[in-house]
PDB file of C-alpha atoms in Angstrom:
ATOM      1  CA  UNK A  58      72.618 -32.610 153.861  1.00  0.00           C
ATOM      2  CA  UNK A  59      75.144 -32.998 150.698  1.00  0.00           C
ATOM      3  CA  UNK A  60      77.383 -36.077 150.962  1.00  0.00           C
ATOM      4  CA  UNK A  61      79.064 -37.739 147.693  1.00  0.00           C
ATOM      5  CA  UNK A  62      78.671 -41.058 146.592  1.00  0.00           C
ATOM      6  CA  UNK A  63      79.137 -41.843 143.173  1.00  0.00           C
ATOM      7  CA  UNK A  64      78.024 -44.694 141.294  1.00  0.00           C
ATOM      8  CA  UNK A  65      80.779 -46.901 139.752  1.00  0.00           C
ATOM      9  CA  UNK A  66      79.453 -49.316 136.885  1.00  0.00           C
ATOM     10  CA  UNK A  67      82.019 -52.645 137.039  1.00  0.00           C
ATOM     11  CA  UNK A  68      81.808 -56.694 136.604  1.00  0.00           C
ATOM     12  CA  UNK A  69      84.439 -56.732 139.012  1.00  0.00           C
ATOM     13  CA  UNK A  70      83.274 -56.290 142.128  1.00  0.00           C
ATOM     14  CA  UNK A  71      85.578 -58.273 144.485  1.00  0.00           C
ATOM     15  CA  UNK A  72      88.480 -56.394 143.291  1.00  0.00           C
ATOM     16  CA  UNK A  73      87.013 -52.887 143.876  1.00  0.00           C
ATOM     17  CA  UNK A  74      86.354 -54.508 147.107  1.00  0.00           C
ATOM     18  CA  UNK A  75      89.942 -55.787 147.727  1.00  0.00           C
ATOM     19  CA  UNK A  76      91.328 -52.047 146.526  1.00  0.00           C
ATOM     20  CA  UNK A  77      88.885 -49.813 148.423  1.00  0.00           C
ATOM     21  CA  UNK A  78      89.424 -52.014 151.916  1.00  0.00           C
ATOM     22  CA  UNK A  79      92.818 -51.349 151.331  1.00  0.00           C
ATOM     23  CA  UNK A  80      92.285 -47.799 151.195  1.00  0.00           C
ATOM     24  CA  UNK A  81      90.436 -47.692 154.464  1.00  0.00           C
ATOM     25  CA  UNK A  82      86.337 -47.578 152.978  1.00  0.00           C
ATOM     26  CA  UNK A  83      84.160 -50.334 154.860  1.00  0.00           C
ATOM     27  CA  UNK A  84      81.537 -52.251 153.346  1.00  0.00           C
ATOM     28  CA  UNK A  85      78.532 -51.113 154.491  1.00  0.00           C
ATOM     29  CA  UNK A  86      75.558 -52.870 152.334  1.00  0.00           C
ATOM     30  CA  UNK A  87      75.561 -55.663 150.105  1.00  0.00           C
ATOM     31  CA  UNK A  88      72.828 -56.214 147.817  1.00  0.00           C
ATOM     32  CA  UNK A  89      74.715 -58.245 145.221  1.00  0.00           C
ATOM     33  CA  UNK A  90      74.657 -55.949 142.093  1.00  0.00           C
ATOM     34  CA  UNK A  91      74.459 -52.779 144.427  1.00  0.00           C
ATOM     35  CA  UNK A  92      77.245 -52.328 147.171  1.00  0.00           C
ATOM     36  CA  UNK A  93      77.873 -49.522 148.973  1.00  0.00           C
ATOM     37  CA  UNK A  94      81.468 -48.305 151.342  1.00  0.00           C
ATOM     38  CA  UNK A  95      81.733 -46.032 153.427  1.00  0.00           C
ATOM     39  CA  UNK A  96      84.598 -43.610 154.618  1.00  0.00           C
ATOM     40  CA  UNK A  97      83.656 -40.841 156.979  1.00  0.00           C
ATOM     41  CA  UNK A  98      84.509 -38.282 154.034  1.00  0.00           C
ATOM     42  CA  UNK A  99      81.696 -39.690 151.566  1.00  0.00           C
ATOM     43  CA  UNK A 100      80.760 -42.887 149.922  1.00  0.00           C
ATOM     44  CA  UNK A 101      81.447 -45.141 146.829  1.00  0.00           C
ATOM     45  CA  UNK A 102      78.576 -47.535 145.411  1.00  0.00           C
ATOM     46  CA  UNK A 103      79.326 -50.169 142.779  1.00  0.00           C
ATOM     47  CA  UNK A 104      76.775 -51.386 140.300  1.00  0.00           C
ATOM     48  CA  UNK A 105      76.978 -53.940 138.448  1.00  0.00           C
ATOM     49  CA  UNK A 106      77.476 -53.094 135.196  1.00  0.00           C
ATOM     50  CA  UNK A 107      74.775 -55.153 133.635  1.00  0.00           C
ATOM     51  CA  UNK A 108      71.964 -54.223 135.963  1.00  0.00           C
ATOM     52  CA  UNK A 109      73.327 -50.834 135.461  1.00  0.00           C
ATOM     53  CA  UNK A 110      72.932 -50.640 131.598  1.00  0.00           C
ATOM     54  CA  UNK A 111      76.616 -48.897 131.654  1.00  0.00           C
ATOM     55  CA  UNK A 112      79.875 -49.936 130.500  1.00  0.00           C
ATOM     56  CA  UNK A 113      82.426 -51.231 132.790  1.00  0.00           C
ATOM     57  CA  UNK A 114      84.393 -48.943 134.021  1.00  0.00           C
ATOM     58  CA  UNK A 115      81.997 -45.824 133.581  1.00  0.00           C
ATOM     59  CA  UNK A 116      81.390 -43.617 137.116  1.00  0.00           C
ATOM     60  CA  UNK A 117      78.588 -41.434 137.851  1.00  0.00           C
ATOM     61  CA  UNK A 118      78.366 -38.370 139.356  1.00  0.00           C
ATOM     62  CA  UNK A 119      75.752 -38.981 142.373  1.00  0.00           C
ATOM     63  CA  UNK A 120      75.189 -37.467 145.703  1.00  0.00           C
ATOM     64  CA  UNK A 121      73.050 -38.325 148.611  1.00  0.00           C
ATOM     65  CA  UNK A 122      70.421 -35.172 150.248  1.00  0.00           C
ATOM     66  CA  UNK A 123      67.974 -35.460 152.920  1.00  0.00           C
ATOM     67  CA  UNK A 124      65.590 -33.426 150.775  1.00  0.00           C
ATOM     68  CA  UNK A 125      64.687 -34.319 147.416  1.00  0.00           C
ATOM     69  CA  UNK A 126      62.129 -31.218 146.883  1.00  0.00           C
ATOM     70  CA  UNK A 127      64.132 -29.051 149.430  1.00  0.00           C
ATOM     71  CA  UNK A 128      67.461 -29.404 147.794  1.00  0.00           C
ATOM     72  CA  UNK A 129      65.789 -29.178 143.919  1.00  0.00           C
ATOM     73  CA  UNK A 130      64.460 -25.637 145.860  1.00  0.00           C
ATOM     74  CA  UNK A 131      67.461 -24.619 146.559  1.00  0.00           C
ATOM     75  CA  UNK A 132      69.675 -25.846 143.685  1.00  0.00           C
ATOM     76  CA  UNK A 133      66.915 -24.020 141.665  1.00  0.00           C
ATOM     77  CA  UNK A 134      66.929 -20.828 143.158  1.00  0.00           C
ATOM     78  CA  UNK A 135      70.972 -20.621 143.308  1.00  0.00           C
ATOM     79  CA  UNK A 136      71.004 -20.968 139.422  1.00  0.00           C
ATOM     80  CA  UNK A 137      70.975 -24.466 138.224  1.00  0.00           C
ATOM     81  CA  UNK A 138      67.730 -26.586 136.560  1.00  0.00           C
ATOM     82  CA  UNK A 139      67.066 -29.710 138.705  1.00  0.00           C
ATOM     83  CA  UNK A 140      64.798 -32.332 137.164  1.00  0.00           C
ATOM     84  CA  UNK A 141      62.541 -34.603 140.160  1.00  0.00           C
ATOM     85  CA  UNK A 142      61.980 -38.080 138.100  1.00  0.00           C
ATOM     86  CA  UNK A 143      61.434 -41.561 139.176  1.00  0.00           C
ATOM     87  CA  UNK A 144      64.161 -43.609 138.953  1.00  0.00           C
ATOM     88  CA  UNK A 145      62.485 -47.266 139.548  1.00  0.00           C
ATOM     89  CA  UNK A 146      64.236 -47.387 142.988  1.00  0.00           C
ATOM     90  CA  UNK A 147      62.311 -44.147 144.158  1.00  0.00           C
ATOM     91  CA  UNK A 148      62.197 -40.604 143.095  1.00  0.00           C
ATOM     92  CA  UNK A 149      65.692 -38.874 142.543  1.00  0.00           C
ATOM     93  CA  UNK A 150      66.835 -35.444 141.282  1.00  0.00           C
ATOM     94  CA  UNK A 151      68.413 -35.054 137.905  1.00  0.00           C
ATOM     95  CA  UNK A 152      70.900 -32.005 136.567  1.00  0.00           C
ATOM     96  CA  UNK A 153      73.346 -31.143 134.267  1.00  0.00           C
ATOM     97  CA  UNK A 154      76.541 -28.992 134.652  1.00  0.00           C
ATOM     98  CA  UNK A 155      77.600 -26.789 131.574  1.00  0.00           C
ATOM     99  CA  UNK A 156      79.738 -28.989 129.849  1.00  0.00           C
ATOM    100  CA  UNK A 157      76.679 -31.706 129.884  1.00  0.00           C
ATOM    101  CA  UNK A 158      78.021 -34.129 132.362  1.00  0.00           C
ATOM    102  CA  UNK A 159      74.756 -35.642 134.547  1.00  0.00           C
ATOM    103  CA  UNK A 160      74.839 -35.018 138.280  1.00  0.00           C
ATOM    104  CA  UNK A 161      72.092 -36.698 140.631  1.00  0.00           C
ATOM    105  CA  UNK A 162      71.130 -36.983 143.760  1.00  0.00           C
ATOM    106  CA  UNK A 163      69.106 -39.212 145.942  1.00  0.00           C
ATOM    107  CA  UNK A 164      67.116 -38.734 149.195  1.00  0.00           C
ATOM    108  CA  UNK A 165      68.988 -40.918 151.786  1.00  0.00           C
ATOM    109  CA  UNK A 166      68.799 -40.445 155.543  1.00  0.00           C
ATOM    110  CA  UNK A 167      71.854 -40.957 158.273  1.00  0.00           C
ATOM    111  CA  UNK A 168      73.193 -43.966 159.081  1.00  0.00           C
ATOM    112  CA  UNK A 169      76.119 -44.769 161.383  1.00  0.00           C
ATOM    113  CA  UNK A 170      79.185 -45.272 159.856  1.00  0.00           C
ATOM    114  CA  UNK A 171      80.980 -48.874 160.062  1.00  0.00           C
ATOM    115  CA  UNK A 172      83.697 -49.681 162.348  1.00  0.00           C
ATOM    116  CA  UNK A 173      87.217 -49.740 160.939  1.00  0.00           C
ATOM    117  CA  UNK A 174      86.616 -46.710 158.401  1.00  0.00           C
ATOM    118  CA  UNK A 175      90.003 -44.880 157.933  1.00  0.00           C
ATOM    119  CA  UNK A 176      88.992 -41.375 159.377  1.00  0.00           C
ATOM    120  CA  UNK A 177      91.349 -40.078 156.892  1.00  0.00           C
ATOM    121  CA  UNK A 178      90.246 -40.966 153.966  1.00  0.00           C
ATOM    122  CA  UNK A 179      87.897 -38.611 151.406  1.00  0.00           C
ATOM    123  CA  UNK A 180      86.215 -39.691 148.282  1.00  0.00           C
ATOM    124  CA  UNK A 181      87.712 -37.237 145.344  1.00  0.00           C
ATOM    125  CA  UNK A 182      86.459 -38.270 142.040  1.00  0.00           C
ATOM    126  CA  UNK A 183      87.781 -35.622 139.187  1.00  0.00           C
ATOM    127  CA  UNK A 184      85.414 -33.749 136.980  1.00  0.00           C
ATOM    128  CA  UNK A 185      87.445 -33.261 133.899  1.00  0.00           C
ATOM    129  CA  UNK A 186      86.238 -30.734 131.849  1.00  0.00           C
ATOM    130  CA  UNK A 187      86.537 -27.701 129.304  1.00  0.00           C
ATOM    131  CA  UNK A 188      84.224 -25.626 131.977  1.00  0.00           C
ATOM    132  CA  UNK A 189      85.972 -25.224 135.075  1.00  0.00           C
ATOM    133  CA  UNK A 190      84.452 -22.337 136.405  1.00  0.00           C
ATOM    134  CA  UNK A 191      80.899 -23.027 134.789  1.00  0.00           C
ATOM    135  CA  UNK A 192      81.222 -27.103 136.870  1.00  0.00           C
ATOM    136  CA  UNK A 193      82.457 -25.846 140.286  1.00  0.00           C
ATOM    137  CA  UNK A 194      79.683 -23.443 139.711  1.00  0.00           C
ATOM    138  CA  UNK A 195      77.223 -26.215 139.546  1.00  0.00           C
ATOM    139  CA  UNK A 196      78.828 -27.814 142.380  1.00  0.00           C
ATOM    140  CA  UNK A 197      78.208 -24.527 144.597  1.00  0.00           C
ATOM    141  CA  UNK A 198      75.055 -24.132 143.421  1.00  0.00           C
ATOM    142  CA  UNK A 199      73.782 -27.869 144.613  1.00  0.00           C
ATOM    143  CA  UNK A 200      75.660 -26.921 148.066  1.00  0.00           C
ATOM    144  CA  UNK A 201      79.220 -28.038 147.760  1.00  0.00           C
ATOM    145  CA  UNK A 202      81.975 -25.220 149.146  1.00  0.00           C
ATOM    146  CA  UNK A 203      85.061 -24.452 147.599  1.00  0.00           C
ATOM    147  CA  UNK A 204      88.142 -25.909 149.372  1.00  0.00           C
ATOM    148  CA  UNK A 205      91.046 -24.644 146.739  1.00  0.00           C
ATOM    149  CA  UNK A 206      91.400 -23.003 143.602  1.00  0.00           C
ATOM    150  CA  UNK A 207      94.651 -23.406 141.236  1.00  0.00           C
ATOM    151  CA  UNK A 208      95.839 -22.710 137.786  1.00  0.00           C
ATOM    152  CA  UNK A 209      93.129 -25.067 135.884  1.00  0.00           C
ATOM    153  CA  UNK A 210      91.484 -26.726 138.693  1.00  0.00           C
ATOM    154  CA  UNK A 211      88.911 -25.830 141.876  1.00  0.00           C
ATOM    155  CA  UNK A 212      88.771 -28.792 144.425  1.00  0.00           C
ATOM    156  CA  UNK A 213      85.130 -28.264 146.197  1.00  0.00           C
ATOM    157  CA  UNK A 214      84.148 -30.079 149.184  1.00  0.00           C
ATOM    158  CA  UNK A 215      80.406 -31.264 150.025  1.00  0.00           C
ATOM    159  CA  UNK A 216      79.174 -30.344 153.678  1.00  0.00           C
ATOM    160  CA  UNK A 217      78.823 -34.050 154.503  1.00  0.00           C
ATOM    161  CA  UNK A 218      81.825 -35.693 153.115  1.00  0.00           C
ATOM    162  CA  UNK A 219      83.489 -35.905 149.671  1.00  0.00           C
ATOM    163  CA  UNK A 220      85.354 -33.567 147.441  1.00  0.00           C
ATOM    164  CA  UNK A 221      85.238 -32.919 143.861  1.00  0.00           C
ATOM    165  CA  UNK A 222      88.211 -31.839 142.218  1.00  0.00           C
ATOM    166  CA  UNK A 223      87.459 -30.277 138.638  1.00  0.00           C
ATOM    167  CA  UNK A 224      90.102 -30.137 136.350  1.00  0.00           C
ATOM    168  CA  UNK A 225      90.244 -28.637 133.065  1.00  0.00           C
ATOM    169  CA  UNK A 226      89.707 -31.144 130.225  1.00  0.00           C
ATOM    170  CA  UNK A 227      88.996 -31.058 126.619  1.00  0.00           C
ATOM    171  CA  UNK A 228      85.809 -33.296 126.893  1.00  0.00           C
ATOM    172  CA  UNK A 229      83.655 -33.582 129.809  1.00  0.00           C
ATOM    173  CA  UNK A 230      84.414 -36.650 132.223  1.00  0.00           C
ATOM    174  CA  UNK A 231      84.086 -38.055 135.940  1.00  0.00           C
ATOM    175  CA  UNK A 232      87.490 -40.169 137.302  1.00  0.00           C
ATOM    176  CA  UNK A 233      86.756 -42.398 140.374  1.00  0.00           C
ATOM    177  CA  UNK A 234      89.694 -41.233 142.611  1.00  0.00           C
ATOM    178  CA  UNK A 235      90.084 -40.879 146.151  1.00  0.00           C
ATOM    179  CA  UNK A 236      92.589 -38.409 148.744  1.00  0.00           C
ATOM    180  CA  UNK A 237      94.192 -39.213 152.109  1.00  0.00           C
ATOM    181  CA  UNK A 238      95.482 -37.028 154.544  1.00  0.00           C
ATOM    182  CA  UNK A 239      97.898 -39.245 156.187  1.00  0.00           C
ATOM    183  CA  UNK A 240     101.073 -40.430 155.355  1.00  0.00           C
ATOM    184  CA  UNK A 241     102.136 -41.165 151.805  1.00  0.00           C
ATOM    185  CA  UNK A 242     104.570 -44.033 152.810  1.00  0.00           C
ATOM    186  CA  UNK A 243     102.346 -45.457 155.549  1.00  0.00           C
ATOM    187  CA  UNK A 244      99.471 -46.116 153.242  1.00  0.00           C
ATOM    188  CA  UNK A 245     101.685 -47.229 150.362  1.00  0.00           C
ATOM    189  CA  UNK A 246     102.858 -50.023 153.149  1.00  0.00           C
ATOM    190  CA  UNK A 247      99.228 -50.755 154.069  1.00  0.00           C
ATOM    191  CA  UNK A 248      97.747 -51.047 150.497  1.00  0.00           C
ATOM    192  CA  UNK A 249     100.801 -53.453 149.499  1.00  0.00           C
ATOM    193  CA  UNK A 250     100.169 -55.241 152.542  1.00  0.00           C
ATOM    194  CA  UNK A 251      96.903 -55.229 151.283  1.00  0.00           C
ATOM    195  CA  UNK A 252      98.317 -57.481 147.747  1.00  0.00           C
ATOM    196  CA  UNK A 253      97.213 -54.001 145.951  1.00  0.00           C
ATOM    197  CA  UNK A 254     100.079 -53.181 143.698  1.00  0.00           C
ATOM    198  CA  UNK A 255     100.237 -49.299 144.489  1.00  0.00           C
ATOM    199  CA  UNK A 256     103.291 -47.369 143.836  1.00  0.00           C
ATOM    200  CA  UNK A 257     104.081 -43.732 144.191  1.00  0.00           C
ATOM    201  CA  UNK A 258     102.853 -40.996 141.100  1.00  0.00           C
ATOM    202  CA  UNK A 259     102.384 -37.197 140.518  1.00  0.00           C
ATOM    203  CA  UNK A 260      99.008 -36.157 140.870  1.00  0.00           C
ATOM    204  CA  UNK A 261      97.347 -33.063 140.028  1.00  0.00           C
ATOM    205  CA  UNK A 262      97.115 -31.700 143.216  1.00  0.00           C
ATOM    206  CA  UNK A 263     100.515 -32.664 144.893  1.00  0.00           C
ATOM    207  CA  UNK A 264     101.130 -36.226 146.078  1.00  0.00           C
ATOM    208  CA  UNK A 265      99.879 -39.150 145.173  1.00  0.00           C
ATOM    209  CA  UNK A 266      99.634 -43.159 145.087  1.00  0.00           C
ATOM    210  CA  UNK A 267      98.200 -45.343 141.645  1.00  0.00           C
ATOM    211  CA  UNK A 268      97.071 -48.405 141.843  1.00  0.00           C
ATOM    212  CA  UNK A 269      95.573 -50.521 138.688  1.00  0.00           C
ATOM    213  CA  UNK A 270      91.885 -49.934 138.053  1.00  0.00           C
ATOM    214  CA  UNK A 271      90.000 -53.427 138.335  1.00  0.00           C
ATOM    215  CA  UNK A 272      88.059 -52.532 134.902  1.00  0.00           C
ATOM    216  CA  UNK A 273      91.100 -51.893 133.084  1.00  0.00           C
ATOM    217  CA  UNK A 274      91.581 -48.167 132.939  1.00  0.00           C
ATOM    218  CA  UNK A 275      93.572 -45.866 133.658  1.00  0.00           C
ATOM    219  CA  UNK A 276      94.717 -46.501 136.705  1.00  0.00           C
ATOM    220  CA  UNK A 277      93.162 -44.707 139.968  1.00  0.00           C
ATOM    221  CA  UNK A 278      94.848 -41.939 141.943  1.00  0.00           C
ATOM    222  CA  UNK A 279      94.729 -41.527 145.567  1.00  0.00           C
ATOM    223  CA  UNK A 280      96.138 -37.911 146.709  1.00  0.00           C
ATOM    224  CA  UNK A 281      97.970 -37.841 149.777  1.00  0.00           C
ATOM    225  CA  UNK A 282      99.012 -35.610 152.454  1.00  0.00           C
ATOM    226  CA  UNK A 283      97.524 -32.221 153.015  1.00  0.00           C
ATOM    227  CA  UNK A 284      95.131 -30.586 149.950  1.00  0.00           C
ATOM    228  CA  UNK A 285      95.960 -27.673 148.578  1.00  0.00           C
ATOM    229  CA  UNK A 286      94.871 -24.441 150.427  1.00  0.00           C
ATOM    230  CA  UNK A 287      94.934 -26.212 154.096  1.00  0.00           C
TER     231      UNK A 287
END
């Protein structure tokens, strides 16, 4: 099992709430500084940025396996160092892609998904980075396939929901972001229905919606319509 779910560090939880209901993700455990949604194409967790130790804002990397030693095996043998550590939650597996940027996984088993989840909706953060080739290497190496390839980006997609889409980058960095494969104007009605101020944009891959990030940043990207190589 590979599914993606990274780890978003943010004091504002409500309004990643408000902005990834909109989207179509369902809440699917609360723990107060943990909080997971679910779509049926991978999964976003926000941490609380001071139980986290990270900076607002800041997104991690993270996928979920059904294996810790049996994916490290793997991952291993395919070309890429895995570390097996405790993280104070349980053990988890720790690597690194080329370009430095920390991947890691944690053993989780199934669970059903939540009613309501847009069935259309995948979780696409962006791996910026100088290393293309040398990340989506990484990524194929843990288990993730490659979906498209284009002048300066691969988009890879993990067996059990989620895609990565790296894009070439001076300095190494992960972008929450997200892709739907519906209808551009449909969702822009829904989010704004929503109160989420989302508006149409260029994105790297073809279509796309922004909407403001709660922690301030840049703002987030949602692709739309069908990726690249479908």
């Amino acid at each position: 099992m590979l599914r993606l779910r990274p780890i978003h560090a943010t004091e504002r939880p409500d309004v990643w709430a408000a902005l990834l209901g909109g989207l179509g993700l369902v809440r699917a455990l609360d723990f107060g500084d943990w909080i997971e949604f679910d779509a049926p194409h991978g999964r976003v967790a926000l941490h609380r940025a001071a139980a986290a130790g990270a900076a607002p804002g800041t997104t991690r990397l993270a996928f979920e396996v059904g294996d810790l030693d049996e994916f490290a095996r793997r991952t291993r043998e395919a070309g890429t160092d895995v570390v097996l550590r405790d993280a104070g939650y349980g053990p988890t597996a720790v690597l690194r892609g080329p370009d430095g940027l920390e991947i890691i996984a944690d053993a989780q088993k199934e669970r059903e998904l939540p009613a309501g989840a847009d069935a259309l909706v995948h979780v696409m953060p962006a791996w910026n980075t100088p290393d293309v080739a040398g990340a989506a290497q990484t990524l194929r190496n843990m288990g993730a396939r490659i979906r498209a390839v284009g002048e300066g980006w691969t988009l890879l997609e993990a067996k059990n929901g989620g895609r990565v889409a790296v894009r070439a980058a001076p300095a190494p960095r992960l972008d929450l972001s997200f892709h739907h494969d519906g209808d551009a104007a449909a969702l822009l009605d829904r989010m704004r229905s929503a109160g989420l101020a989302a508006r149409p944009a260029d994105g790297a891959l073809g279509r796309a919606l922004q909407v403001a990030d709660p922690d301030g940043g840049a703002d987030i990207l949602i692709g739309v319509g069908a990726a690249d190589g479908e």
